[in-house]
Short mmCIF file of C-alpha atoms and ligand atoms in Angstrom, two decimals:
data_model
loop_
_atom_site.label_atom_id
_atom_site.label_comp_id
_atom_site.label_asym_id
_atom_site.label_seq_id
_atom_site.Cartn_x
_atom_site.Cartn_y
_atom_site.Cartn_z
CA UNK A 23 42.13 54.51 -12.84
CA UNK A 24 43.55 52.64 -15.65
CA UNK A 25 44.54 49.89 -12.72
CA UNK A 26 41.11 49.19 -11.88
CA UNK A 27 39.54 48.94 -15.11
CA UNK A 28 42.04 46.55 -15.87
CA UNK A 29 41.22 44.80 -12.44
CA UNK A 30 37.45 44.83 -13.68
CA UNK A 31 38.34 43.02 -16.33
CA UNK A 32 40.37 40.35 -15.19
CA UNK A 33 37.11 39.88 -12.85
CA UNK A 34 35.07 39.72 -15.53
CA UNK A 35 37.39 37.82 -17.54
CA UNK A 36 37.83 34.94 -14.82
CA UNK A 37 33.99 34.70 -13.85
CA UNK A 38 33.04 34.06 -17.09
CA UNK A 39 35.65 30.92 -17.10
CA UNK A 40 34.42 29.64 -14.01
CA UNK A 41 30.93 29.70 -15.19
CA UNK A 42 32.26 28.50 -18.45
CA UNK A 43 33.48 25.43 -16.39
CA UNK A 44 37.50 26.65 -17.01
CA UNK A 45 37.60 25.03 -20.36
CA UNK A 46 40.06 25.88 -23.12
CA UNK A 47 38.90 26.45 -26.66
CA UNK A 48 37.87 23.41 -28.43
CA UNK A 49 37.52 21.28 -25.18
CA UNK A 50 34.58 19.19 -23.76
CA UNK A 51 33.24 20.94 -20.97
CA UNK A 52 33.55 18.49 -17.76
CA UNK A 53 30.91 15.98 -16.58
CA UNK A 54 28.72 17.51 -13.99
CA UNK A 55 29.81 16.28 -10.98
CA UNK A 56 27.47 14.06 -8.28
CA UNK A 57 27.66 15.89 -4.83
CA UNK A 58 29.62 13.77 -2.38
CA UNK A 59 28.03 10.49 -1.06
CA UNK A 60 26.20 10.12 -4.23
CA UNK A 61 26.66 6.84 -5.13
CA UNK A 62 24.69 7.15 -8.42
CA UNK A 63 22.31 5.32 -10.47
CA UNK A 64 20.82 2.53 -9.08
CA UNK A 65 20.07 0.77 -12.05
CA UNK A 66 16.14 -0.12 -11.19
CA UNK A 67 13.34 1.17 -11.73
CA UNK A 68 10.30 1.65 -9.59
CA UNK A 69 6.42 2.01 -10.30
CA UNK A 70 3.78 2.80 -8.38
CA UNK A 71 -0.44 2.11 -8.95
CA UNK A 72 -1.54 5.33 -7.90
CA UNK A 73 -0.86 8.96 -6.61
CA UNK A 74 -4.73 9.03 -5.81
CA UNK A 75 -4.57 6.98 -2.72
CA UNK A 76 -2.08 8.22 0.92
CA UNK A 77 -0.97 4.45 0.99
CA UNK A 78 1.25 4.83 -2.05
CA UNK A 79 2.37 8.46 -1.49
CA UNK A 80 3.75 6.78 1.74
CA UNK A 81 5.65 4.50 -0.08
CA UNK A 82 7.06 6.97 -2.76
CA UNK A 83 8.17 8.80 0.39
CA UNK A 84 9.69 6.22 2.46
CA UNK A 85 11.54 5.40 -0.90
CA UNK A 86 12.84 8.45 -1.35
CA UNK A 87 14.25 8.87 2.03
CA UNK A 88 15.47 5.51 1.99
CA UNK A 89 17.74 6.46 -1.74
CA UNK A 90 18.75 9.15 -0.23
CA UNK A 91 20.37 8.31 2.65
CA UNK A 92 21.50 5.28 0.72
CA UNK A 93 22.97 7.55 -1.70
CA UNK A 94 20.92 5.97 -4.89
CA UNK A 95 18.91 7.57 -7.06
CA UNK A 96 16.36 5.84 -8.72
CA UNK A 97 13.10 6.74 -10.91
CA UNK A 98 9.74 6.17 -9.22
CA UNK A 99 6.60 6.49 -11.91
CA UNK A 100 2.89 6.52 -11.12
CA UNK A 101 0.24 4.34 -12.93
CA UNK A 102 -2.84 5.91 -12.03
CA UNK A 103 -4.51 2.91 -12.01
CA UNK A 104 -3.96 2.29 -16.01
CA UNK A 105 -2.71 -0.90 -16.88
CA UNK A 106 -1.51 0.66 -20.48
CA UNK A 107 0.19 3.60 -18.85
CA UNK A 108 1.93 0.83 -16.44
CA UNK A 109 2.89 -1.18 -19.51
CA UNK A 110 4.38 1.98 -20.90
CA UNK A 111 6.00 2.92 -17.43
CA UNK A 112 8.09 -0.57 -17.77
CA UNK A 113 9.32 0.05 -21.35
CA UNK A 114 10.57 3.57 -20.48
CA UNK A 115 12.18 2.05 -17.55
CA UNK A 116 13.81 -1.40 -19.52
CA UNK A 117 14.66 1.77 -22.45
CA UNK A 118 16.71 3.51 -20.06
CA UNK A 119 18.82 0.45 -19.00
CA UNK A 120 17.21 -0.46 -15.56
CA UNK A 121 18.19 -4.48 -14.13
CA UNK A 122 15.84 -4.56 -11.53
CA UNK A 123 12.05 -3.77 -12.24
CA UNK A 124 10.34 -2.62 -8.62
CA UNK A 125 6.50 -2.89 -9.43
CA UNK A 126 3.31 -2.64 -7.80
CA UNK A 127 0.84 -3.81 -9.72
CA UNK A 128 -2.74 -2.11 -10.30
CA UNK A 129 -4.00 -5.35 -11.73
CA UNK A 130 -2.26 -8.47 -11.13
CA UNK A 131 -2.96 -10.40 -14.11
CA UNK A 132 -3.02 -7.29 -16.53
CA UNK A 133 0.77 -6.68 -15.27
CA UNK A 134 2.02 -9.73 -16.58
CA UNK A 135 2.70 -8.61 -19.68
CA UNK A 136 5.04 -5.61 -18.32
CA UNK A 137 7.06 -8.37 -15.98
CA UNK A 138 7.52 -10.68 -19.10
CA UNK A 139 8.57 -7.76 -21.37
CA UNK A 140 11.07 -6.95 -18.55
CA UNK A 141 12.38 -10.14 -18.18
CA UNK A 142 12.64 -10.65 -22.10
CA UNK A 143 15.13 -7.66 -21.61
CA UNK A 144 16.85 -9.42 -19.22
CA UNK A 145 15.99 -7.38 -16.66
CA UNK A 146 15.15 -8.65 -12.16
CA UNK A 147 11.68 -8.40 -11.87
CA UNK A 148 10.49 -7.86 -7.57
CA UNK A 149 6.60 -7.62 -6.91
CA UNK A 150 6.21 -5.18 -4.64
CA UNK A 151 3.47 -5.44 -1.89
CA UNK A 152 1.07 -6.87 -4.59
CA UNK A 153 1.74 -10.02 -6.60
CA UNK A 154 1.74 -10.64 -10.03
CA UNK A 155 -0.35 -13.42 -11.43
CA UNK A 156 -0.45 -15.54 -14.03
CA UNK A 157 3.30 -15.41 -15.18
CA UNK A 158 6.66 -16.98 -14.64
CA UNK A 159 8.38 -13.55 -15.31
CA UNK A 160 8.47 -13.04 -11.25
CA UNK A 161 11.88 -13.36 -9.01
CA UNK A 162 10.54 -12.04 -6.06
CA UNK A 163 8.21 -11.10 -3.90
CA UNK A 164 8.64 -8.27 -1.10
CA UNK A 165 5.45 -8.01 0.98
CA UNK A 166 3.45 -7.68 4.56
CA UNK A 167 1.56 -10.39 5.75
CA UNK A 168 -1.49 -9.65 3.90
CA UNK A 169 -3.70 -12.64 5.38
CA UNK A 170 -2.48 -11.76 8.76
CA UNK A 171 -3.89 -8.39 8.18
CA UNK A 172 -7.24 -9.65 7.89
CA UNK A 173 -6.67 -11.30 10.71
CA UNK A 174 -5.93 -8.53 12.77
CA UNK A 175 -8.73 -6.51 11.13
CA UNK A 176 -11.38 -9.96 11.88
CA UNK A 177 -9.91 -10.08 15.61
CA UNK A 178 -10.56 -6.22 16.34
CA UNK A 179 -13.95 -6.90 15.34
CA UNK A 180 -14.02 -10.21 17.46
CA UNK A 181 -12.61 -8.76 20.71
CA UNK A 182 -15.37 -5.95 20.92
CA UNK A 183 -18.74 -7.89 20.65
CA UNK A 184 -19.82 -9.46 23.63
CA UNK A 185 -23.40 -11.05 23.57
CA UNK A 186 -24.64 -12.36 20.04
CA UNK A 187 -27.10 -11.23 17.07
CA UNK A 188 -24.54 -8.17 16.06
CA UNK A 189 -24.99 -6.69 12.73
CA UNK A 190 -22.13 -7.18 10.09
CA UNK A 191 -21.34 -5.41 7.13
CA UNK A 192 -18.45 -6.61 5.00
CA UNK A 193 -16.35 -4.88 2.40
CA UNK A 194 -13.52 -5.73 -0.03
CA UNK A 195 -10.92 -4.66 -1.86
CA UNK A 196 -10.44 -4.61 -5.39
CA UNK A 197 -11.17 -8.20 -7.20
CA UNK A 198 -7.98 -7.49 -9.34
CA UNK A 199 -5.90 -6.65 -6.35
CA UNK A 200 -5.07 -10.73 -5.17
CA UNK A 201 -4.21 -8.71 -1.79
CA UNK A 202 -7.79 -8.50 -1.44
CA UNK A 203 -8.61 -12.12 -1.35
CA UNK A 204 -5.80 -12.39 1.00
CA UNK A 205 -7.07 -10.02 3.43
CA UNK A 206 -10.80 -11.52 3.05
CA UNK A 207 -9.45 -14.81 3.53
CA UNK A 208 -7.49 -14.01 6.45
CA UNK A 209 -10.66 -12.11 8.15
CA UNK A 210 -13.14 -15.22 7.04
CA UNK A 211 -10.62 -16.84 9.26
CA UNK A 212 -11.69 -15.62 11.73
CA UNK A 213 -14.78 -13.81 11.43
CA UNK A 214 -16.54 -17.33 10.05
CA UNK A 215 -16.51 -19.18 13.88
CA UNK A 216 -18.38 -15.91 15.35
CA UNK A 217 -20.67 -16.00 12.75
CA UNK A 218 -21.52 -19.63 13.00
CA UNK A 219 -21.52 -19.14 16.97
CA UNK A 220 -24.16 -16.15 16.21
CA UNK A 221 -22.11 -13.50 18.00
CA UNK A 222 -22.25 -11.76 14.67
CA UNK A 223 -25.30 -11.74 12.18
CA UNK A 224 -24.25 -10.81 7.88
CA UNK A 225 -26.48 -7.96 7.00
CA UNK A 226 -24.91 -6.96 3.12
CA UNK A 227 -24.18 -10.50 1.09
CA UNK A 228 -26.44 -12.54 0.15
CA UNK A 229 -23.44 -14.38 -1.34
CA UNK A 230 -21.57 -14.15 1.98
CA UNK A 231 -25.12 -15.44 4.58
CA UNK A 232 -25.12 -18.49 1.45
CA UNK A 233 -21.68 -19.43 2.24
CA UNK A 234 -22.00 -18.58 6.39
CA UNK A 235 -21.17 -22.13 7.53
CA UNK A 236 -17.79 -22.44 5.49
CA UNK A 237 -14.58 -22.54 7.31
CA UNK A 238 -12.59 -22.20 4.41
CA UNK A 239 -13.49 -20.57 1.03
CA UNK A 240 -12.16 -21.17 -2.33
CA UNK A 241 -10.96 -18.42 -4.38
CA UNK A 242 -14.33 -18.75 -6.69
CA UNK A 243 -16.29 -18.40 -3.75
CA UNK A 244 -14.72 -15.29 -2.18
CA UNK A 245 -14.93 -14.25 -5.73
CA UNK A 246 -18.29 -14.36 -5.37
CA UNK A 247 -18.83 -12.30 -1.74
CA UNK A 248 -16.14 -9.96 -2.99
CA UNK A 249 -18.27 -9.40 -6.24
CA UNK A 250 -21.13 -8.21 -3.93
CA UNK A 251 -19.23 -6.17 -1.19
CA UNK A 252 -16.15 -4.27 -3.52
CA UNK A 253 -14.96 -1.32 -2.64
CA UNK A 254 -12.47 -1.17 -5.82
CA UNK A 255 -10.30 0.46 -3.69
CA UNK A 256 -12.19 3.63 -4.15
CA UNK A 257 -13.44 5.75 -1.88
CA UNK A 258 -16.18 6.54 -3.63
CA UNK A 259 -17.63 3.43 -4.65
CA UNK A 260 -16.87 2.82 -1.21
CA UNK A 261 -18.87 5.29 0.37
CA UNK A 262 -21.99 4.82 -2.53
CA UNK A 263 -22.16 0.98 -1.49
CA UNK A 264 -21.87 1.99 2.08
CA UNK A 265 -24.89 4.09 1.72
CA UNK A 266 -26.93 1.96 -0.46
CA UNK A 267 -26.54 -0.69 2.59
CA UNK A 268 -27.83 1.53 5.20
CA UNK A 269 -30.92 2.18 2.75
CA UNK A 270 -31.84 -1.63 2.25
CA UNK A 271 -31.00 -2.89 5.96
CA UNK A 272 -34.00 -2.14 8.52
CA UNK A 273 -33.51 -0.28 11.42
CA UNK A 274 -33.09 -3.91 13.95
CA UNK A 275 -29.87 -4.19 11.29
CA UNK A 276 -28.36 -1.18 12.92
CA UNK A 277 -27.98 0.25 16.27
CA UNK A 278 -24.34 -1.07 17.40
CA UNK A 279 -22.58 -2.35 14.32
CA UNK A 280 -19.47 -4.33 13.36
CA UNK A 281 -17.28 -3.13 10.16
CA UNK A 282 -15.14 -5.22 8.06
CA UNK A 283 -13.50 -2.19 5.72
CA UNK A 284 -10.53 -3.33 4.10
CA UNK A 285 -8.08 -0.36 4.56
CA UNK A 286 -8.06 3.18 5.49
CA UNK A 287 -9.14 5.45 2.46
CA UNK A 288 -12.20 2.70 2.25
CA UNK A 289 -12.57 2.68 6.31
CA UNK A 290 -12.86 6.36 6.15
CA UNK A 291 -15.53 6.60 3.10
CA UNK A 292 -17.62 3.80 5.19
CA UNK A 293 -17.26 5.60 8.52
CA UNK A 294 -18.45 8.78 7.57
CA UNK A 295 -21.88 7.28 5.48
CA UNK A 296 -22.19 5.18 9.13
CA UNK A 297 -21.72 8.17 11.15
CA UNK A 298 -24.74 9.99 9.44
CA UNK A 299 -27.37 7.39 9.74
CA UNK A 300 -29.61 8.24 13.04
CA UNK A 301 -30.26 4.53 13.34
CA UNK A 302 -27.04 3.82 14.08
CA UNK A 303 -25.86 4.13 17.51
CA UNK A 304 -22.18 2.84 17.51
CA UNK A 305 -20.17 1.76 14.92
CA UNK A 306 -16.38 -0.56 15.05
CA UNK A 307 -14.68 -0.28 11.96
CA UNK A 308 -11.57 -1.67 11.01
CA UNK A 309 -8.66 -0.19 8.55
CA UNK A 310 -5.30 -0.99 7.33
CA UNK A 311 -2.16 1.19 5.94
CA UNK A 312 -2.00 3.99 9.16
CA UNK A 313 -3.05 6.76 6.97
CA UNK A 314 -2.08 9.87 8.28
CA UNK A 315 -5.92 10.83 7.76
CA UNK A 316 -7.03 7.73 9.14
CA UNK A 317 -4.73 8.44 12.00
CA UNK A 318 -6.41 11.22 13.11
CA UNK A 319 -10.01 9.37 12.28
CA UNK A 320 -8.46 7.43 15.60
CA UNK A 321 -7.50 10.13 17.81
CA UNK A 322 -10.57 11.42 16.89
CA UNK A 323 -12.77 8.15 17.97
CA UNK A 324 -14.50 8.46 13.82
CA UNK A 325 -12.43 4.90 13.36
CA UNK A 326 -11.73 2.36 15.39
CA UNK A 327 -8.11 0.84 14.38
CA UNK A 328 -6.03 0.51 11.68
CA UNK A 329 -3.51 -1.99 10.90
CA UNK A 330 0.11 0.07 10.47
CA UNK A 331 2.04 -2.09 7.26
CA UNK A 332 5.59 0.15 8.32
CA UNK A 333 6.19 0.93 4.75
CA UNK A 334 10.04 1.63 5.50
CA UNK A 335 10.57 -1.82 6.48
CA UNK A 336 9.09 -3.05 3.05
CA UNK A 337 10.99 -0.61 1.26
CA UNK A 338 14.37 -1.55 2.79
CA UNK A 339 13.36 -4.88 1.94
CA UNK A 340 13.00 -4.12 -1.41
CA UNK A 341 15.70 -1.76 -1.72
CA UNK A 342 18.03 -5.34 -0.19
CA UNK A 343 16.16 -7.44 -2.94
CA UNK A 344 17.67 -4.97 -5.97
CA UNK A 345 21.24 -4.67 -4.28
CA UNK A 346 21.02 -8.80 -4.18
CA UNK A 347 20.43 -9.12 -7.59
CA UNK A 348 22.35 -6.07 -8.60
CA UNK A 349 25.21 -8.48 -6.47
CA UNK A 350 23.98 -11.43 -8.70
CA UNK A 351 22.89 -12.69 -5.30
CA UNK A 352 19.21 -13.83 -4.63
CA UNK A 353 17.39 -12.28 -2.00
CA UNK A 354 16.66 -13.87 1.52
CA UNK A 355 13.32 -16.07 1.65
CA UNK A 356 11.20 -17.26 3.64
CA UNK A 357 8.03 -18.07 2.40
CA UNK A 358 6.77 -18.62 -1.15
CA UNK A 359 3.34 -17.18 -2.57
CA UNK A 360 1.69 -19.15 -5.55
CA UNK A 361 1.03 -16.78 -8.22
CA UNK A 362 -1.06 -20.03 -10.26
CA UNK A 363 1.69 -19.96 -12.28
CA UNK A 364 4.84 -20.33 -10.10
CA UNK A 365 5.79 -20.28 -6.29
CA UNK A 366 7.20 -16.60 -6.25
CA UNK A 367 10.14 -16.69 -3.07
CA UNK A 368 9.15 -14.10 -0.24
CA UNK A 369 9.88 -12.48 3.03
CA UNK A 370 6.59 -11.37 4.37
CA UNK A 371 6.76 -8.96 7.38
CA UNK A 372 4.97 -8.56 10.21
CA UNK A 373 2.07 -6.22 10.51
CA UNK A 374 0.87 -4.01 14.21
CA UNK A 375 -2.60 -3.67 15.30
CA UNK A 376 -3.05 0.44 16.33
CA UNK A 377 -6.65 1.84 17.98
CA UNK A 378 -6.81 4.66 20.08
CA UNK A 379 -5.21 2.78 23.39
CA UNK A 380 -1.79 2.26 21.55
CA UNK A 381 -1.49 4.97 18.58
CA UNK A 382 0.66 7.30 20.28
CA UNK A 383 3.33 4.71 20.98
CA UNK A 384 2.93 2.53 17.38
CA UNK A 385 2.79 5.64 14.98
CA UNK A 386 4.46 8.53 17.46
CA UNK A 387 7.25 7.18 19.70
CA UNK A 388 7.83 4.32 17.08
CA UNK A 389 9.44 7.77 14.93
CA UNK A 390 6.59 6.75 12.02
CA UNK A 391 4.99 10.16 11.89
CA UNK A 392 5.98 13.17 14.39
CA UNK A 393 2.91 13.68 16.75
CA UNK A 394 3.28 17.63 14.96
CA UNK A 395 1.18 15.74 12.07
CA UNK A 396 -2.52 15.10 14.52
CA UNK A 397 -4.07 17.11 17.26
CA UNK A 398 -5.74 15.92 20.18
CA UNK A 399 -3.05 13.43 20.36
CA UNK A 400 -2.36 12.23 24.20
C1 BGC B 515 -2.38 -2.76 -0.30
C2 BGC B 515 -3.04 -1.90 0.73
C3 BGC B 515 -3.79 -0.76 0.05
C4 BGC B 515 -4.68 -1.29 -1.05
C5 BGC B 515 -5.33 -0.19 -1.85
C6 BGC B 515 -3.39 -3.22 -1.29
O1 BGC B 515 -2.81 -4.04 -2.25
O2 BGC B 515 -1.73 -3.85 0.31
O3 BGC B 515 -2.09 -1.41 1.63
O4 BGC B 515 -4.59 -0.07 0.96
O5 BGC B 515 -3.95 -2.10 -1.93
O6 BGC B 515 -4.41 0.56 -2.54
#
């Protein structure tokens, strides 16, 4: 008996010095240790404009699986579309001893501060996606070719309208977003021959049917049409325009339409105010950022394409850009994008068209999303 009581204790006794980490009296307990194949901190920091939209839930994602199998950890904040709270984002980040800065704007000019404060602190400041304007305080650039997705979104639009006279309705992005001129400027490109050639008539900008016979805008004057078609980036303001355009147009400004919609929250807003209207028999409507939503929109014939930005290859890009500087290296360029300030060095990737004749191959068999995530999928 007296054996195992003493057994019991020695039990007890030894547990409590394996929970106790095995230390003796009066030394430090030992460092937690990192799991094997952790490499660490990665000493950047990433933020993010908003949890509110699928686009950049994608990209905290793809990040995440990206660190991880890199072994890296890293912090990834949220904005929520507040220039202050992205301000405050940065110092937390440059207070905790970050050397690269990962940042995706919500307003480009607004988040020159943050990149200047960074770089005061010495620390490698990479644009991610969106560029910063209006500072020097920028060493990179890691983006998609945002006028060639306007392109692709203008061409969709172009390839389905045979005959002339069809109704157009344009919409933006957000005027602090300069993605959004990109876009518009790469869809002017070439929506602006078709509309000149008749084959498409402007039903919602007055500011847009003033500058019709323009190859080529300036900045002021897409400032102008943008001003007039916005979306914000917000579904809602989205869907409110949408709907205030079907009440002003007459009914010979409906029937079969064409939609410029800027990406796929927007698209989706748009769509659905389109779908209700009885005067409308058909709708196209373009999209960009292969929402899983707007994915099934597809499949489900409610939108007509979307342009898939494969948000791994922009984060490995980004993810190389740190490790360069990290190295003391500079990243590999290709292109440079004025930010009126400074010629910021980039490596813009390629973008894919996707509609319902190609989505199971670009977004399925590609690996981007397992077919699981849809139904009526063939
Ligand atoms: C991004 C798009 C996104 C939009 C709204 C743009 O800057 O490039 O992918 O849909 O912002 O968040």
């Amino acid at each position: 008996m007296k054996k195992i009581i003493w057994s019991l204790v020695s039990i007890l006794i030894l547990t409590s010095l394996v929970l106790a980490g095995c230390t003796a009296p009066g030394e430090a307990p030992a460092a937690p240790q990192a799991p094997a194949g952790d490499g660490g901190e990665l000493a950047v920091g990433i933020v993010l404009p908003t949890k509110d939209e699928p686009r950049w839930i994608q990209d905290e994602t793809r990040f995440k699986d990206a660190l991880s199998e890199a072994g890296y950890s890293v912090e990834i904040l949220f904005s929520q579309g507040d220039p202050a709270k992205e301000k405050q984002n940065v110092e937390t980040l440059i207070s905790k001893g970050i050397k690269v800065l990962v940042i995706c704007p919500h307003d480009g000019t607004a988040a020159a501060a943050s990149a200047e404060a960074a770089r005061a602190a010495g620390v490698k400041v990479v644009s991610y996606d969106r560029l910063i304007l209006d500072t020097e305080a920028v060493d990179y650039y890691v983006t998609f070719d945002s006028v060639a997705v306007g392109a692709a979104q203008a061409q969709y639009l172009v390839d389905h309208a045979t005959g002339s006279g069809h109704p157009l309705y344009l919409y933006a992005g957000a005027s602090s977003d300069n993605n959004a001129f990109l876009f518009f400027e790469g869809a002017w490109n070439v929506l602006q021959p078709k509309i000149a050639d008749g084959t498409f008539v402007i039903k919602n900008s007055a500011e847009a049917v003033a500058l019709q016979d323009k190859a080529t805008l300036t900045r002021d004057e897409m400032g102008k049409i943008l001003g007039q078609v916005t979306t914000n980036w917000d579904f809602n303001v989205a869907k409110n325009l949408a709907e205030a355009n079907l009440t002003a147009a007459a009914a010979e400004d409906k029937g079969e339409v064409f939609i410029l919609a800027p990406n796929d929250g927007t698209a989706r807003a748009i769509a659905d105010a389109f779908a209700v209207d009885t005067a409308v028999t058909k709708y196209w409507v373009t999209g960009q950022d292969a929402e899983k939503a707007s994915v099934q929109y597809i499949i489900d014939g409610k939108q007509s394409m979307t342009v898939l930005k494969d948000v791994r290859t922009l984060v490995s890009d980004a993810i190389k850009a740190a490790v360069a500087f990290l190295d003391g290296k500079v990243p590999e360029q290709t292109h440079t994008y004025n930010n009126n300030v400074v010629d910021v060095p980039a490596k813009p990737s390629a973008v894919v068209t996707v509609d319902a004749t190609n989505v199971k191959e670009a977004i399925v068999d590609s690996g981007y999303y397992p077919a699981s995530d849809f139904t009526g999928l063939k």
